[in-house]
């Protein structure tokens, strides 16, 4: 077991180095890098679709991380946004090295905001910095209110938590005030947004928050 | 990297040994062991609540796996079902060794069906056998239809796929026929159920399927 831990520390140490290199590239090009993480089906791609359209004044690009398929990249590509698909082939998270390879296919000098959508997983991506400036956790109302307590590592690191699918609130047994309170309990400083990618609710507020942080 | 892979093979090999030991204990006690896996918030605990009540003729017990908190165990305990909570402290999946420790606190000779609810994660639990007889993937209608294609490892291993939250079908942009077809594409033999833990739809069919496999 000691050997395993040593290997893990080596991997995470190397990841941090590559993440720092990614960050330098973002900063040199004046790019705001934003990671989206969340459970499968929480609505990360839908939120991206809405947000890049709302941020038309910005030149956006997207890196999509998936275990298999390029379905998400196809969705983003249909909007005319430059998109790079990373297929992890079974790996449960993106790491900084994968993103670095993806960056070689992004025209960074012509981008203001780079979104990186991680693999749908509320656990493992928390351990791997990608060099991003902002981390956004997307959680759906249908997941219930207690996920921040049950998966605290991810919520603790978030700069923003987006509670998505608020259009379903009349139909799901979830208490939104309690959901917010549980986010607060593990992360007192994250900004919290309530959105629906079906009705467009909250998209403008979230986009404005991003725009305020862009360069 | 070669070193990492060797360590991983060692861990998985050791896990398989412990899983085989668990399986022997289940078989010696005449216990059907059923694992529930799925995304956070797909409704694994709600399905368990409904199923153990529907299977009153069976003596059920539950092992709950969570990264943090004993909230799910409390929910099951309220039904008067024996329940053991395993807190993984950050680990993204249960392994056979954790379950082995949990089994020491289960009165196996007085149990017919043991449910093991894994950490909410559609990726990592796929790599770790727990010695179970049956694996059930719980996927919610709100996650969209394409998750079998995007997370194939988990769906490929399933004996049954439960498409949960069908009561939300009128409100979510999901095509149920396509969802079934995508399950079929990665796993032609899994039984597919459609359930709602709010209305109780499909619970009887799913419970009967389990009862038919009980000893």
XYZ file of C-alpha atoms in Angstrom:
430
model
C 0.000 0.000 0.000
C 2.856 2.384 0.804
C 4.164 1.777 -2.698
C 0.760 2.634 -4.162
C 0.584 5.888 -2.259
C 4.067 6.817 -3.425
C 3.088 6.212 -7.049
C -0.059 8.257 -6.586
C 1.901 11.159 -5.123
C 4.282 10.948 -8.078
C 1.374 11.055 -10.530
C -0.285 13.982 -8.743
C 3.044 15.833 -8.462
C 3.645 15.431 -12.188
C 0.050 16.527 -12.854
C 0.612 19.717 -10.862
C 3.682 20.524 -12.982
C 1.738 20.091 -16.210
C -1.187 22.075 -14.796
C 1.185 24.961 -14.017
C 2.415 24.824 -17.622
C -1.175 24.952 -18.882
C -1.874 27.932 -16.631
C 1.147 29.775 -18.050
C -0.118 29.191 -21.579
C -3.590 30.484 -20.644
C -2.121 33.575 -19.004
C 0.320 34.303 -21.826
C -2.563 34.202 -24.317
C -4.941 36.187 -22.077
C -7.385 33.277 -21.944
C -9.776 32.648 -19.046
C -9.893 28.861 -18.518
C -13.033 27.470 -16.904
C -13.590 23.825 -15.984
C -17.062 22.299 -15.728
C -17.444 19.231 -13.545
C -20.472 17.290 -12.336
C -22.337 13.977 -12.409
C -23.236 12.313 -15.704
C -26.389 13.993 -16.972
C -26.215 17.014 -14.668
C -26.371 19.215 -17.762
C -22.775 20.351 -18.273
C -22.961 20.284 -22.081
C -26.388 21.941 -22.128
C -25.083 24.692 -19.840
C -22.112 25.153 -22.178
C -24.404 25.382 -25.209
C -26.440 28.105 -23.512
C -23.462 29.961 -22.074
C -21.356 30.225 -25.242
C -24.403 31.620 -27.044
C -24.990 34.118 -24.254
C -21.304 35.131 -24.335
C -21.298 35.998 -28.064
C -19.076 39.029 -27.370
C -16.369 36.613 -26.234
C -14.467 34.250 -28.486
C -15.015 30.900 -26.821
C -13.426 27.516 -27.421
C -14.227 24.211 -25.781
C -12.287 21.104 -24.794
C -14.612 18.142 -24.241
C -13.498 15.240 -22.051
C -15.333 11.941 -22.402
C -14.556 8.320 -21.712
C -16.032 7.319 -25.068
C -17.740 9.003 -28.058
C -17.536 12.543 -29.417
C -21.249 13.222 -28.905
C -20.671 16.281 -26.710
C -18.144 17.779 -29.128
C -20.622 17.345 -31.950
C -23.247 19.252 -29.950
C -20.862 22.157 -29.335
C -19.525 22.065 -32.908
C -23.052 22.615 -34.229
C -22.955 26.081 -32.616
C -19.917 27.043 -34.689
C -17.649 27.061 -31.625
C -14.140 25.565 -32.006
C -14.090 22.325 -30.034
C -11.518 19.616 -29.312
C -12.644 16.203 -28.102
C -10.435 14.266 -25.693
C -11.438 10.611 -25.370
C -9.937 9.185 -22.173
C -10.503 5.533 -23.154
C -11.778 4.426 -19.782
C -10.046 6.926 -17.520
C -12.475 8.500 -15.063
C -11.155 12.085 -15.242
C -9.153 14.506 -17.361
C -5.616 15.221 -16.244
C -3.373 18.174 -17.047
C -1.383 16.164 -19.594
C -4.486 15.286 -21.614
C -5.519 18.948 -21.612
C -2.013 19.951 -22.676
C -2.326 17.725 -25.755
C -5.761 19.194 -26.434
C -4.363 22.743 -26.186
C -2.050 22.040 -29.117
C -5.194 21.969 -31.255
C -6.705 25.200 -29.863
C -5.922 28.573 -31.465
C -5.329 30.194 -28.060
C -4.375 33.706 -29.310
C -7.838 33.943 -30.873
C -9.725 32.801 -27.777
C -10.954 34.750 -24.731
C -12.639 31.987 -22.788
C -11.720 28.307 -22.883
C -14.227 25.907 -21.369
C -13.047 22.455 -20.368
C -15.847 19.961 -19.749
C -14.591 17.109 -17.615
C -15.790 13.488 -17.603
C -19.121 13.110 -15.791
C -17.928 12.125 -12.335
C -18.492 13.845 -9.012
C -15.440 12.257 -7.373
C -12.189 11.691 -9.259
C -11.794 14.947 -11.225
C -11.426 16.752 -7.871
C -7.896 15.356 -7.477
C -6.533 16.684 -10.775
C -5.888 20.358 -11.424
C -5.972 21.173 -15.135
C -4.460 24.636 -14.682
C -7.879 26.292 -14.937
C -8.693 29.674 -13.376
C -12.221 28.766 -12.363
C -13.956 25.526 -11.433
C -17.697 25.271 -11.823
C -19.661 22.346 -10.349
C -22.919 21.634 -12.185
C -25.479 19.786 -10.052
C -29.022 19.025 -11.111
C -32.114 19.508 -8.940
C -33.016 15.893 -9.708
C -29.908 14.663 -7.868
C -31.390 15.732 -4.535
C -30.098 18.308 -2.088
C -27.482 16.289 -0.196
C -24.756 15.809 -2.811
C -22.438 18.512 -1.367
C -22.365 16.555 1.910
C -21.829 13.192 0.212
C -19.247 14.373 -2.344
C -17.592 17.253 -0.484
C -14.176 17.313 -2.196
C -15.638 18.488 -5.483
C -17.914 21.139 -3.969
C -15.185 22.403 -1.640
C -13.004 23.413 -4.620
C -15.745 25.116 -6.609
C -15.635 28.812 -7.489
C -19.256 28.502 -8.542
C -21.969 25.901 -8.080
C -24.693 25.830 -10.717
C -27.920 24.193 -9.569
C -29.327 23.215 -12.932
C -32.752 21.992 -14.134
C -34.737 24.320 -11.869
C -37.615 23.935 -14.351
C -38.122 20.460 -12.815
C -38.569 21.820 -9.263
C -42.371 21.370 -9.313
C -41.937 17.665 -10.078
C -39.028 16.524 -7.884
C -38.933 16.148 -4.094
C -36.046 18.545 -3.524
C -35.697 21.497 -1.184
C -33.751 24.241 -2.953
C -33.087 26.248 0.212
C -31.589 23.152 1.816
C -29.535 22.447 -1.318
C -28.046 25.948 -1.074
C -27.449 25.531 2.653
C -25.578 22.227 2.039
C -23.366 23.899 -0.581
C -22.649 26.684 1.934
C -21.771 24.176 4.637
C -18.858 22.693 2.636
C -18.008 25.872 0.697
C -18.965 29.202 2.261
C -17.556 31.348 -0.569
C -18.688 29.747 -3.856
C -21.170 31.739 -5.901
C -24.395 29.791 -6.393
C -26.518 30.002 -9.538
C -29.889 28.468 -10.331
C -30.347 27.688 -14.003
C -32.530 25.894 -16.493
C -31.149 25.164 -19.934
C -34.712 24.423 -21.082
C -36.232 27.783 -20.121
C -32.978 29.796 -20.127
C -33.487 30.868 -16.505
C -30.308 32.025 -14.797
C -28.098 31.730 -17.884
C -27.636 35.483 -18.135
C -26.535 35.783 -14.492
C -24.071 32.942 -14.886
C -22.710 34.361 -18.148
C -22.306 37.791 -16.562
C -20.358 36.220 -13.696
C -18.003 34.630 -16.233
C -17.746 37.812 -18.306
C -16.740 39.776 -15.186
C -13.854 37.347 -14.717
C -12.742 37.326 -18.379
C -9.794 39.336 -19.607
C 3.810 4.519 -16.220
C 4.711 0.828 -16.514
C 5.224 0.767 -12.770
C 1.768 2.297 -12.243
C 0.110 -0.324 -14.400
C 1.876 -3.101 -12.515
C 0.624 -1.737 -9.197
C -2.894 -1.435 -10.603
C -2.831 -5.048 -11.776
C -1.636 -6.081 -8.328
C -4.485 -4.176 -6.664
C -7.081 -5.617 -9.046
C -5.669 -9.132 -8.657
C -5.869 -8.837 -4.865
C -9.414 -7.458 -5.217
C -10.450 -10.485 -7.266
C -9.164 -12.817 -4.530
C -11.157 -11.002 -1.855
C -14.215 -10.896 -4.134
C -14.012 -14.692 -4.538
C -13.896 -15.019 -0.741
C -16.980 -12.812 -0.430
C -18.761 -14.922 -3.041
C -17.978 -18.094 -1.073
C -19.448 -16.551 2.066
C -22.615 -15.526 0.192
C -23.004 -18.997 -1.301
C -22.309 -20.822 1.954
C -25.039 -18.764 3.659
C -27.477 -19.049 0.755
C -27.489 -15.285 0.262
C -28.200 -13.575 -3.068
C -25.846 -10.578 -3.292
C -26.943 -7.694 -5.488
C -24.903 -4.561 -6.195
C -26.507 -1.265 -7.165
C -24.375 1.195 -9.102
C -25.158 4.471 -10.862
C -24.555 8.222 -10.951
C -25.023 10.359 -7.859
C -28.732 11.081 -7.559
C -29.893 8.395 -10.010
C -32.132 7.035 -7.246
C -30.229 3.997 -5.952
C -31.283 4.485 -2.326
C -34.891 5.278 -3.274
C -35.011 2.114 -5.395
C -33.649 0.150 -2.449
C -36.262 1.633 -0.105
C -39.032 0.578 -2.475
C -37.575 -2.828 -3.286
C -36.935 -4.047 0.257
C -40.518 -3.134 1.122
C -41.810 -4.971 -1.929
C -39.671 -8.017 -1.011
C -41.087 -8.379 2.492
C -41.133 -12.198 2.123
C -37.327 -12.057 1.895
C -35.034 -11.161 4.730
C -32.989 -8.328 3.286
C -29.879 -6.587 4.551
C -28.039 -3.630 3.070
C -24.437 -2.467 2.872
C -24.233 1.232 2.007
C -21.085 2.650 0.419
C -20.528 6.389 0.585
C -17.561 8.708 0.432
C -18.890 10.677 3.377
C -21.935 10.652 5.707
C -24.293 7.854 6.761
C -27.362 9.568 5.298
C -28.271 6.623 3.053
C -27.882 4.087 5.869
C -30.175 6.210 8.026
C -32.821 6.152 5.287
C -32.649 2.340 5.028
C -32.481 1.885 8.814
C -35.787 3.743 9.172
C -37.435 0.814 7.349
C -36.248 -1.633 10.007
C -33.791 -3.289 7.621
C -30.334 -4.220 8.970
C -27.837 -1.868 7.371
C -24.076 -1.381 7.549
C -22.534 1.890 6.383
C -19.087 1.843 4.792
C -17.520 5.310 4.540
C -14.741 5.241 1.961
C -13.168 8.540 3.070
C -12.615 9.896 -0.401
C -12.271 6.663 -2.370
C -14.448 6.710 -5.477
C -15.703 3.105 -5.301
C -16.199 0.167 -2.960
C -13.708 -2.670 -3.234
C -14.027 -6.289 -2.151
C -11.931 -5.714 0.972
C -14.232 -2.954 2.231
C -17.238 -5.194 1.654
C -15.482 -8.045 3.483
C -15.118 -5.840 6.547
C -18.776 -4.837 6.225
C -19.835 -8.498 6.030
C -18.401 -9.114 9.485
C -21.236 -6.943 10.783
C -24.010 -8.663 8.780
C -25.885 -11.671 10.230
C -25.571 -13.607 6.944
C -27.315 -16.839 8.058
C -30.454 -14.783 8.692
C -30.399 -12.975 5.348
C -31.776 -14.029 1.938
C -30.866 -10.983 -0.107
C -27.948 -8.652 0.535
C -27.988 -5.351 -1.334
C -24.746 -3.448 -1.706
C -25.158 0.180 -2.773
C -21.938 1.468 -4.281
C -20.625 5.047 -4.277
C -22.453 7.229 -6.821
C -20.083 6.981 -9.770
C -20.734 5.681 -13.274
C -17.064 4.923 -13.949
C -14.749 3.540 -11.280
C -16.939 0.898 -9.561
C -16.926 -1.017 -12.866
C -13.336 -2.115 -12.263
C -13.935 -3.718 -8.848
C -15.860 -6.947 -8.387
C -17.329 -7.231 -4.895
C -18.215 -10.911 -5.273
C -21.860 -10.094 -6.008
C -24.154 -12.390 -8.016
C -25.997 -9.597 -9.775
C -25.091 -6.069 -10.828
C -27.845 -3.537 -11.356
C -27.159 -0.166 -12.995
C -29.614 2.542 -11.979
C -29.885 5.373 -14.511
C -32.354 8.235 -14.296
C -34.429 9.553 -17.201
C -33.082 13.019 -16.373
C -29.538 11.921 -17.268
C -30.475 11.710 -20.957
C -30.477 8.667 -23.219
C -26.807 8.502 -24.217
C -25.109 7.436 -20.972
C -24.658 3.761 -22.033
C -22.603 4.972 -25.015
C -20.582 7.432 -22.948
C -19.986 5.157 -19.930
C -20.027 1.711 -21.582
C -17.934 -0.286 -19.079
C -20.572 -0.029 -16.377
C -23.529 -0.839 -18.620
C -21.670 -3.714 -20.306
C -21.387 -5.578 -16.970
C -24.983 -5.073 -15.882
C -27.380 -7.973 -15.327
C -30.172 -5.425 -15.194
C -30.498 -1.751 -16.077
C -33.155 0.199 -14.198
C -34.291 3.355 -15.972
C -35.580 5.279 -12.973
C -37.709 8.439 -12.566
C -40.055 7.619 -15.449
C -42.607 9.911 -13.738
C -40.466 12.813 -15.032
C -40.749 11.722 -18.678
C -43.359 14.397 -19.542
C -40.953 17.115 -18.377
C -37.538 16.036 -19.677
C -36.305 15.953 -23.285
C -35.449 12.244 -23.319
C -36.418 9.518 -25.760
C -37.061 6.320 -23.789
C -37.007 4.046 -26.868
C -33.593 5.435 -27.774
C -32.398 5.001 -24.173
C -33.357 1.305 -24.327
C -31.724 0.957 -27.745
C -28.462 2.467 -26.414
C -28.471 0.022 -23.475
C -29.006 -2.819 -25.966
C -26.143 -1.617 -28.145
C -23.547 -2.060 -25.368
C -25.324 -4.916 -23.563
C -27.708 -7.090 -25.597
C -28.648 -9.387 -22.694
C -29.344 -7.152 -19.678
C -32.941 -7.016 -18.487
C -34.279 -3.470 -18.635
C -36.786 -2.068 -16.147
C -38.577 1.268 -16.078
C -39.350 2.480 -12.583
C -40.524 5.443 -10.563
C -39.887 5.465 -6.839
C -42.389 8.328 -6.550
C -45.360 6.526 -8.141
C -44.132 2.952 -7.522
C -44.288 2.118 -11.232
C -42.190 -0.899 -12.207
C -41.103 -1.740 -8.643
C -43.110 -4.973 -8.611
C -41.568 -6.196 -11.884
C -38.076 -5.414 -10.646
C -38.738 -7.094 -7.284
C -40.123 -10.185 -9.017
C -36.989 -10.376 -11.165
C -34.877 -10.340 -7.984
C -37.136 -12.835 -6.210
C -36.809 -15.256 -9.140
C -33.040 -15.164 -8.675
C -33.105 -15.501 -4.871
C -32.420 -18.770 -3.159
